[in-house]
Amino acid sequence: MISFEFEYYKPASVIEATTLFQSLDQAGKDPMYVSGATELITLGRVNQLKSGAIIDLKGISECFELKMDGTNIILGAAQSLTKIRDAGLFPFLNKAIVEIADHTARNKITLGGNLCANIIYRETALPLLLTSSQVVIASRTGLKTRPFIEMFQGRLILEKGEFLVQVIVPQSELDVPFVSVKKRRQWDVGYPLLTTAAVKRNGQIHVAFSGLCAFPFRDQTMEQWLNDHQLSTEQRIEKAIEQVPAPIVNDVHGSSEYRTFVLKNTLTDVLNELEGEGHV
Amino acid sequence: MYKTEITLDVNNEQRTVYVRNADLLLDVLREPLGLTGAKPGCLNGDCGTCTIEVDGETMKACLMLAVEAVGKKSQRLKA
């Protein structure tokens, strides 16, 4: 049971939603946008999240786009992870999606919800960090399109009253070789120790992580070491691990030492996959 | 405590109930509607004992607000 009370609104357009947010904010309701609303429920139940007014984005048609237009793949932020996966438009993202929560939960969790989640994993960010994806954001002044990598600094950087409408991925990204590996302590469901996604572009490997630190990230210094072919594979990986940009998570799912061990093995697998077993 | 009147299509019947916006669909199905097929388990979306079918898709009733279910064509408890 959610103990606090809130007002519930389901606007039918972007402008209605942003206007509503502004008026509710001025009224001191501390409004919040939701699409899947799973975090509102799970965190609200334990009073870790609270709002006086909920704005449900599931009434806005732009948030449900799911198509290829000949140049780009357009993914609406309020689409469920299941629908995005079933559409099969972006295999790299599908690989990340298929291992989030379980199938029934993915019927409710949305792309926008995962990208803006409070939970540290936000795995759908990884393929977007590694491709030239863009985000369409609704603000008081209208829609704006920005590079995903610029707008995602551990979490999607949104100003008050803004919300994510769509993610746009160039169709040319479909040709880029990719790897996505999720490692758990055991079994095939549950929270991950570490998710690693990588692509190879123009002979260079680019890599992004979730579950390693308290936020998903891609780090250029780590990538520089991983692509330094004057070193052995083992040295490249060790140097890259030294450059992890924040403390490695140390929790009930795995100690930071164990995560580092798993990271080392995973990076070895990733390099082998993208460069071939014989690479030194 | 403010309650809203909503109509839900449950097991092919239109059922009108008064709910808080914060009420979970699971609680509304079990309490005012008396449909106890969906069980309260973890209440955190993990265990699946509250699984129902909404518009042809399986959903965890503990992860859905009752007000979100308004306008859904079909909500039928799984056997």
Coordinates of C-alpha atoms in Angstrom, one line a residue:
Chain A
M1 CA 0.0 0.0 0.0
I2 CA 1.2 3.5 -0.8
S3 CA 0.6 5.5 2.3
F4 CA 0.6 9.0 0.8
E5 CA -2.1 10.6 -1.3
F6 CA -1.6 12.1 -4.7
E7 CA -3.6 13.6 -7.6
Y8 CA -3.5 11.7 -10.8
Y9 CA -3.5 13.3 -14.3
K10 CA -3.2 11.7 -17.7
P11 CA -2.6 14.5 -20.3
A12 CA -3.2 13.8 -24.0
S13 CA -0.5 16.0 -25.4
V14 CA 3.1 17.2 -24.7
I15 CA 2.0 20.8 -24.2
E16 CA -0.8 19.8 -21.9
A17 CA 1.7 17.7 -19.8
T18 CA 4.3 20.5 -19.5
T19 CA 1.7 23.1 -18.7
L20 CA 0.2 20.9 -16.1
F21 CA 3.5 20.3 -14.5
Q22 CA 4.2 24.0 -14.3
S23 CA 0.8 24.7 -12.7
L24 CA 1.0 21.8 -10.2
D25 CA 4.6 22.9 -9.3
Q26 CA 3.4 26.4 -8.7
A27 CA 0.7 25.0 -6.5
G28 CA 3.3 23.2 -4.4
K29 CA 2.2 19.7 -5.4
D30 CA 5.7 18.5 -6.2
P31 CA 4.5 16.9 -9.4
M32 CA 6.2 13.9 -11.0
Y33 CA 6.0 12.4 -14.5
V34 CA 5.5 8.6 -14.7
S35 CA 5.1 6.2 -17.6
G36 CA 5.3 2.6 -16.3
A37 CA 5.0 3.9 -12.7
T38 CA 6.8 0.8 -11.3
E39 CA 9.2 2.9 -9.3
L40 CA 6.5 5.2 -8.0
I41 CA 4.8 2.0 -6.6
T42 CA 7.9 0.1 -5.3
L43 CA 9.7 3.1 -3.8
G44 CA 6.5 4.9 -2.8
R45 CA 5.4 1.9 -0.8
V46 CA 8.5 2.2 1.4
N47 CA 8.3 6.0 1.4
Q48 CA 11.6 6.5 -0.5
L49 CA 9.7 8.5 -3.1
K50 CA 6.8 10.9 -2.7
S51 CA 4.8 13.3 -4.8
G52 CA 1.6 15.2 -4.5
A53 CA 0.6 14.9 -8.1
I54 CA 1.4 12.2 -10.7
I55 CA 1.4 13.0 -14.4
D56 CA 0.9 9.8 -16.4
L57 CA 2.5 10.1 -19.8
K58 CA 0.7 7.1 -21.3
G59 CA -1.9 9.4 -22.9
I60 CA 0.6 11.1 -25.2
S61 CA 0.9 9.6 -28.7
E62 CA 4.4 10.9 -29.4
C63 CA 5.6 8.8 -26.4
F64 CA 4.4 5.7 -28.2
E65 CA 6.2 6.0 -31.5
L66 CA 7.9 2.7 -32.5
K67 CA 9.1 2.7 -36.0
M68 CA 11.8 3.0 -38.6
D69 CA 11.4 6.0 -40.9
G70 CA 14.0 5.0 -43.5
T71 CA 16.8 6.9 -41.7
N72 CA 16.2 6.5 -38.0
I73 CA 14.7 4.1 -35.5
I74 CA 12.3 6.0 -33.3
L75 CA 11.5 4.6 -29.9
G76 CA 8.8 6.2 -27.7
A77 CA 9.7 6.7 -24.1
A78 CA 6.4 5.3 -22.8
Q79 CA 6.7 2.1 -24.8
S80 CA 7.1 -1.0 -22.6
L81 CA 10.4 -2.9 -22.8
T82 CA 8.4 -5.9 -24.1
K83 CA 6.9 -4.0 -27.0
I84 CA 10.3 -2.5 -28.0
R85 CA 11.8 -5.9 -27.9
D86 CA 9.0 -7.5 -29.9
A87 CA 9.2 -4.8 -32.5
G88 CA 12.8 -6.0 -33.1
L89 CA 14.0 -2.6 -34.4
F90 CA 17.3 -2.3 -32.6
P91 CA 18.9 -5.7 -31.7
F92 CA 21.6 -4.1 -29.5
L93 CA 19.0 -2.5 -27.3
N94 CA 17.0 -5.8 -27.3
K95 CA 20.0 -7.6 -25.9
A96 CA 20.0 -5.2 -23.0
I97 CA 16.3 -5.3 -22.5
V98 CA 15.9 -9.1 -22.4
E99 CA 17.8 -9.3 -19.2
I100 CA 16.1 -6.6 -17.3
A101 CA 13.8 -7.9 -14.5
D102 CA 11.4 -10.6 -15.8
H103 CA 9.0 -10.8 -18.8
T104 CA 5.9 -9.7 -16.8
A105 CA 7.7 -6.8 -15.3
R106 CA 9.0 -5.7 -18.7
N107 CA 5.3 -5.5 -19.8
K108 CA 5.1 -2.5 -17.4
I109 CA 8.6 -1.1 -17.3
T110 CA 9.1 1.5 -20.0
L111 CA 12.1 2.7 -21.9
G112 CA 11.8 6.2 -20.4
G113 CA 11.2 4.8 -17.0
N114 CA 14.4 2.7 -17.1
L115 CA 16.5 5.5 -18.4
C116 CA 15.3 7.9 -15.7
A117 CA 15.1 5.3 -12.9
N118 CA 16.4 5.8 -9.4
I119 CA 17.7 2.2 -9.4
I120 CA 21.4 2.3 -10.3
Y121 CA 21.4 -0.1 -13.3
R122 CA 19.4 1.7 -16.1
E123 CA 20.8 -0.9 -18.6
T124 CA 19.0 0.5 -21.6
A125 CA 21.4 3.4 -21.4
L126 CA 24.3 1.2 -22.5
P127 CA 23.5 0.7 -26.2
L128 CA 22.5 4.4 -26.4
L129 CA 25.8 5.5 -24.9
L130 CA 27.7 3.5 -27.5
T131 CA 25.7 4.7 -30.6
S132 CA 25.0 8.1 -32.0
S133 CA 21.6 8.1 -30.4
Q134 CA 19.6 11.2 -29.7
V135 CA 16.9 12.0 -27.2
V136 CA 13.8 14.1 -27.8
I137 CA 12.9 16.0 -24.7
A138 CA 9.8 18.0 -23.9
S139 CA 10.2 21.3 -22.2
R140 CA 8.1 24.4 -21.6
T141 CA 9.4 25.8 -24.8
G142 CA 8.6 22.8 -26.9
L143 CA 10.5 19.7 -28.1
K144 CA 14.3 19.7 -28.3
T145 CA 16.6 17.0 -29.7
R146 CA 20.0 16.4 -28.1
P147 CA 22.7 13.7 -28.3
F148 CA 22.1 11.0 -25.8
I149 CA 25.8 10.9 -24.7
E150 CA 25.6 14.7 -23.9
M151 CA 22.3 14.4 -21.9
F152 CA 23.2 11.2 -20.0
Q153 CA 25.6 11.9 -17.2
G154 CA 25.0 8.8 -15.0
R155 CA 21.4 9.6 -15.4
L156 CA 19.4 11.5 -17.9
I157 CA 19.9 15.2 -17.2
L158 CA 16.5 16.8 -17.3
E159 CA 15.5 20.2 -16.1
K160 CA 12.5 20.6 -13.8
G161 CA 9.4 20.1 -15.8
E162 CA 11.1 18.3 -18.7
F163 CA 10.4 14.7 -19.8
L164 CA 11.8 12.3 -22.3
V165 CA 9.5 11.8 -25.3
Q166 CA 11.6 9.7 -27.7
V167 CA 14.9 8.1 -28.3
I168 CA 16.2 8.3 -31.9
V169 CA 18.8 5.9 -33.2
P170 CA 20.3 6.2 -36.7
Q171 CA 19.6 3.0 -38.7
S172 CA 23.3 3.0 -39.8
E173 CA 24.0 1.9 -36.2
L174 CA 22.4 -1.5 -37.0
D175 CA 25.6 -2.5 -38.9
V176 CA 28.0 -2.0 -36.0
P177 CA 29.2 -5.2 -34.3
F178 CA 28.2 -5.3 -30.6
V179 CA 28.5 -7.4 -27.5
S180 CA 26.4 -7.2 -24.4
V181 CA 27.1 -9.4 -21.4
K182 CA 25.2 -9.5 -18.1
K183 CA 26.8 -11.3 -15.2
R184 CA 24.9 -12.2 -12.0
R185 CA 26.0 -13.9 -8.9
Q186 CA 23.9 -16.9 -9.8
W187 CA 20.8 -17.8 -11.8
D188 CA 19.3 -16.0 -14.8
V189 CA 17.1 -13.5 -13.0
G190 CA 17.8 -10.9 -10.4
Y191 CA 20.0 -7.9 -10.1
P192 CA 23.2 -8.0 -12.0
L193 CA 26.7 -7.8 -10.7
L194 CA 27.8 -6.1 -13.9
T195 CA 26.5 -5.5 -17.4
T196 CA 29.0 -4.7 -20.0
A197 CA 28.2 -3.5 -23.5
A198 CA 30.7 -2.9 -26.3
V199 CA 30.9 -2.0 -30.0
K200 CA 33.7 -2.1 -32.5
R201 CA 33.8 1.0 -34.7
N202 CA 36.6 1.8 -37.2
G203 CA 38.8 -0.8 -35.5
Q204 CA 38.3 0.8 -32.0
I205 CA 36.4 -0.8 -29.2
H206 CA 34.0 1.3 -27.2
V207 CA 32.6 0.0 -23.9
A208 CA 29.9 1.0 -21.4
F209 CA 29.1 -0.5 -18.0
S210 CA 26.1 -0.8 -15.6
G211 CA 26.2 -2.1 -12.1
L212 CA 29.9 -1.5 -11.8
C213 CA 29.6 1.9 -10.2
A214 CA 26.5 3.6 -8.8
F215 CA 25.6 4.8 -12.3
P216 CA 25.9 3.5 -15.9
F217 CA 28.9 5.1 -17.7
R218 CA 31.2 5.1 -20.7
D219 CA 34.7 6.3 -20.0
Q220 CA 37.1 7.5 -22.8
T221 CA 40.3 6.8 -20.7
M222 CA 39.3 3.2 -20.2
E223 CA 38.6 2.9 -23.9
Q224 CA 42.0 4.4 -24.7
W225 CA 43.8 1.7 -22.7
L226 CA 41.6 -1.0 -24.1
N227 CA 42.6 0.1 -27.6
D228 CA 46.4 0.4 -26.9
H229 CA 47.6 -2.5 -29.0
Q230 CA 51.2 -2.0 -27.9
L231 CA 50.2 -3.8 -24.7
S232 CA 49.1 -7.3 -24.1
T233 CA 45.4 -8.0 -23.7
E234 CA 45.9 -8.6 -19.9
Q235 CA 47.8 -5.3 -19.6
R236 CA 45.2 -3.4 -21.5
I237 CA 42.5 -4.7 -19.2
E238 CA 44.4 -4.0 -16.1
K239 CA 45.2 -0.4 -17.1
A240 CA 41.5 0.1 -18.1
I241 CA 40.3 -1.2 -14.7
E242 CA 42.6 1.3 -13.0
Q243 CA 40.7 4.0 -14.7
V244 CA 37.2 3.1 -13.5
P245 CA 35.9 6.6 -12.8
A246 CA 34.1 6.0 -9.4
P247 CA 34.1 3.6 -6.5
I248 CA 33.1 0.0 -7.6
V249 CA 29.8 -1.1 -6.0
N250 CA 30.2 -3.2 -2.9
D251 CA 26.9 -4.7 -1.8
V252 CA 25.0 -7.8 -1.0
H253 CA 25.2 -9.0 -4.6
G254 CA 28.9 -8.9 -4.7
S255 CA 31.9 -7.2 -3.1
S256 CA 33.9 -4.6 -5.0
E257 CA 36.8 -7.1 -5.2
Y258 CA 34.5 -9.7 -6.7
R259 CA 33.0 -7.2 -9.2
T260 CA 36.6 -6.3 -10.2
F261 CA 37.4 -10.0 -10.8
V262 CA 34.2 -10.4 -12.9
L263 CA 35.0 -7.2 -14.8
K264 CA 38.4 -8.5 -15.7
N265 CA 37.0 -11.8 -17.0
T266 CA 34.2 -10.0 -18.8
L267 CA 36.5 -7.6 -20.6
T268 CA 38.6 -10.6 -21.7
D269 CA 35.6 -12.2 -23.2
V270 CA 34.5 -8.9 -24.8
L271 CA 37.9 -8.3 -26.4
N272 CA 38.0 -11.9 -27.6
E273 CA 34.6 -11.6 -29.1
L274 CA 35.3 -8.3 -30.9
E275 CA 38.9 -8.9 -31.8
G276 CA 39.2 -12.6 -32.2
E277 CA 40.7 -15.2 -29.9
G278 CA 44.2 -14.9 -31.2
H279 CA 44.6 -11.2 -30.5
V280 CA 47.6 -10.1 -28.4
Chain B
M1 CA -8.9 10.8 2.2
Y2 CA -10.2 11.6 -1.3
K3 CA -11.6 8.8 -3.4
T4 CA -12.3 8.8 -7.1
E5 CA -15.1 6.8 -8.8
I6 CA -13.7 4.6 -11.6
T7 CA -15.1 1.8 -13.7
L8 CA -13.0 -1.2 -14.4
D9 CA -13.7 -4.0 -16.9
V10 CA -12.9 -7.1 -14.9
N11 CA -13.6 -10.6 -16.1
N12 CA -15.9 -9.0 -18.8
E13 CA -18.0 -7.2 -16.2
Q14 CA -18.1 -3.4 -15.7
R15 CA -17.4 -2.8 -12.0
T16 CA -17.6 0.7 -10.5
V17 CA -15.5 1.3 -7.4
Y18 CA -14.3 4.2 -5.3
V19 CA -10.5 4.2 -5.0
R20 CA -7.7 6.4 -3.8
N21 CA -5.4 7.4 -6.7
A22 CA -2.6 5.6 -4.7
D23 CA -4.5 2.3 -4.5
L24 CA -2.9 -0.7 -6.2
L25 CA -4.9 -2.6 -8.6
L26 CA -4.2 -5.7 -6.6
D27 CA -5.8 -4.2 -3.5
V28 CA -8.9 -3.0 -5.4
L29 CA -9.4 -6.4 -7.0
R30 CA -9.2 -8.2 -3.7
E31 CA -11.0 -5.8 -1.3
P32 CA -13.9 -3.8 -2.8
L33 CA -14.3 -6.3 -5.7
G34 CA -13.8 -9.4 -3.7
L35 CA -11.7 -11.1 -6.4
T36 CA -9.0 -13.0 -4.5
G37 CA -7.4 -14.9 -7.4
A38 CA -4.5 -12.5 -7.5
K39 CA -2.5 -13.1 -4.3
P40 CA -0.5 -10.6 -2.3
G41 CA 3.0 -12.0 -2.1
C42 CA 6.1 -9.9 -2.1
L43 CA 4.2 -6.7 -3.1
N44 CA 7.3 -5.6 -4.9
G45 CA 7.0 -7.1 -8.4
D46 CA 9.3 -10.0 -7.7
C47 CA 7.3 -13.1 -6.9
G48 CA 4.5 -13.0 -9.5
T49 CA 1.7 -14.4 -7.3
C50 CA -0.5 -11.4 -8.2
T51 CA -0.2 -11.9 -11.9
I52 CA -3.3 -11.0 -14.0
E53 CA -4.0 -10.4 -17.6
V54 CA -4.6 -6.8 -18.8
D55 CA -5.4 -6.1 -22.4
G56 CA -3.9 -9.5 -23.3
E57 CA -0.7 -9.0 -21.5
T58 CA 0.4 -10.4 -18.2
M59 CA 0.8 -7.8 -15.5
K60 CA 1.7 -7.8 -11.9
A61 CA -1.3 -6.3 -10.1
C62 CA 1.0 -5.1 -7.3
L63 CA 2.9 -2.9 -9.9
M64 CA -0.2 -1.2 -11.3
L65 CA -2.3 1.5 -9.9
A66 CA -6.1 0.9 -10.1
V67 CA -6.5 4.3 -11.9
E68 CA -4.1 3.1 -14.6
A69 CA -6.4 0.2 -15.4
V70 CA -9.3 2.5 -16.4
G71 CA -10.2 2.0 -20.1
K72 CA -8.4 -1.3 -20.4
K73 CA -10.5 -3.6 -22.6
S74 CA -10.1 -6.7 -20.6
Q75 CA -8.8 -7.6 -17.2
R76 CA -9.3 -11.2 -16.4
L77 CA -7.7 -13.1 -13.6
K78 CA -5.7 -16.0 -14.7
A79 CA -7.0 -19.4 -13.7

